[in-house]
mmCIF file of C-alpha atoms in Angstrom:
data_model
loop_
_atom_site.group_PDB
_atom_site.id
_atom_site.type_symbol
_atom_site.label_atom_id
_atom_site.label_comp_id
_atom_site.label_asym_id
_atom_site.label_seq_id
_atom_site.Cartn_x
_atom_site.Cartn_y
_atom_site.Cartn_z
ATOM 1 C CA MET A 121 -11.196 15.535 -6.988
ATOM 2 C CA VAL A 122 -10.495 11.801 -7.049
ATOM 3 C CA SER A 123 -11.667 9.778 -4.041
ATOM 4 C CA LYS A 124 -9.348 7.354 -2.268
ATOM 5 C CA MET A 125 -11.333 4.398 -3.611
ATOM 6 C CA GLU A 126 -11.139 5.689 -7.205
ATOM 7 C CA ASN A 127 -7.417 6.290 -6.748
ATOM 8 C CA TYR A 128 -6.956 2.747 -5.393
ATOM 9 C CA LYS A 129 -8.902 1.302 -8.347
ATOM 10 C CA GLN A 130 -6.665 3.188 -10.805
ATOM 11 C CA ILE A 131 -3.510 1.982 -9.071
ATOM 12 C CA LYS A 132 -4.848 -1.587 -8.936
ATOM 13 C CA GLU A 133 -5.580 -1.486 -12.686
ATOM 14 C CA ILE A 134 -2.026 -0.331 -13.403
ATOM 15 C CA ILE A 135 -0.550 -3.020 -11.146
ATOM 16 C CA ASP A 136 -2.687 -5.724 -12.793
ATOM 17 C CA TYR A 137 -1.676 -4.492 -16.253
ATOM 18 C CA VAL A 138 2.042 -4.513 -15.376
ATOM 19 C CA LYS A 139 1.817 -7.984 -13.804
ATOM 20 C CA THR A 140 0.020 -9.345 -16.874
ATOM 21 C CA ASN A 141 2.197 -7.734 -19.549
ATOM 22 C CA THR A 142 5.677 -7.653 -18.022
ATOM 23 C CA SER A 143 7.949 -9.745 -15.848
ATOM 24 C CA LEU A 144 8.227 -7.005 -13.212
ATOM 25 C CA GLN A 145 7.256 -7.889 -9.669
ATOM 26 C CA ILE A 146 5.102 -5.244 -8.005
ATOM 27 C CA ILE A 147 5.124 -4.868 -4.232
ATOM 28 C CA TYR A 148 2.121 -2.891 -3.029
ATOM 29 C CA PRO A 149 1.253 -3.633 0.630
ATOM 30 C CA TYR A 150 -2.109 -1.835 0.552
ATOM 31 C CA GLU A 151 -4.156 -4.674 2.055
ATOM 32 C CA GLU A 152 -1.590 -5.323 4.786
ATOM 33 C CA LEU A 153 -1.471 -1.640 5.740
ATOM 34 C CA LEU A 154 -5.270 -1.403 5.847
ATOM 35 C CA LYS A 155 -5.463 -4.410 8.167
ATOM 36 C CA PHE A 156 -2.698 -2.995 10.384
ATOM 37 C CA GLN A 157 -4.443 0.377 10.560
ATOM 38 C CA GLU A 158 -7.529 -1.132 12.154
ATOM 39 C CA ASN A 159 -5.765 -0.930 15.546
ATOM 40 C CA ASN A 160 -2.542 1.020 14.847
ATOM 41 C CA TYR A 161 -1.138 3.932 12.879
ATOM 42 C CA ALA A 162 0.536 2.975 9.614
ATOM 43 C CA TYR A 163 0.642 6.610 8.460
ATOM 44 C CA TYR A 164 1.326 9.801 10.363
ATOM 45 C CA LYS A 165 -1.830 11.808 11.012
ATOM 46 C CA THR A 166 -0.377 14.970 9.482
ATOM 47 C CA ASP A 167 1.029 13.616 6.212
ATOM 48 C CA HIS A 168 1.203 10.633 3.858
ATOM 49 C CA HIS A 169 4.436 9.039 5.082
ATOM 50 C CA TRP A 170 4.540 5.670 6.815
ATOM 51 C CA THR A 171 5.221 5.496 10.533
ATOM 52 C CA HIS A 172 8.031 3.190 11.649
ATOM 53 C CA ASP A 173 5.432 0.456 12.093
ATOM 54 C CA GLY A 174 3.961 1.113 8.646
ATOM 55 C CA ALA A 175 7.431 0.959 7.118
ATOM 56 C CA TYR A 176 7.991 -2.365 8.864
ATOM 57 C CA ILE A 177 4.819 -3.730 7.246
ATOM 58 C CA GLY A 178 6.196 -2.628 3.865
ATOM 59 C CA TYR A 179 9.558 -4.229 4.677
ATOM 60 C CA LEU A 180 7.911 -7.546 5.559
ATOM 61 C CA LYS A 181 6.002 -7.541 2.258
ATOM 62 C CA LEU A 182 9.202 -6.721 0.356
ATOM 63 C CA MET A 183 11.133 -9.533 2.022
ATOM 64 C CA LYS A 184 8.455 -12.099 1.101
#
């Protein structure tokens, strides 16, 4: 089983590769969601979907 940190490292490698080798813009608000989750819920406790607040964090990153 892959740990969350290993999974994040794999995703980060893919994002870095795409940014380096293509003109695609990748929006991945991982750091923002982690910071938000220090005092709030960005994800529902029972599944992997964003809460309304978590979705708003993603929206803000997308609009930047």
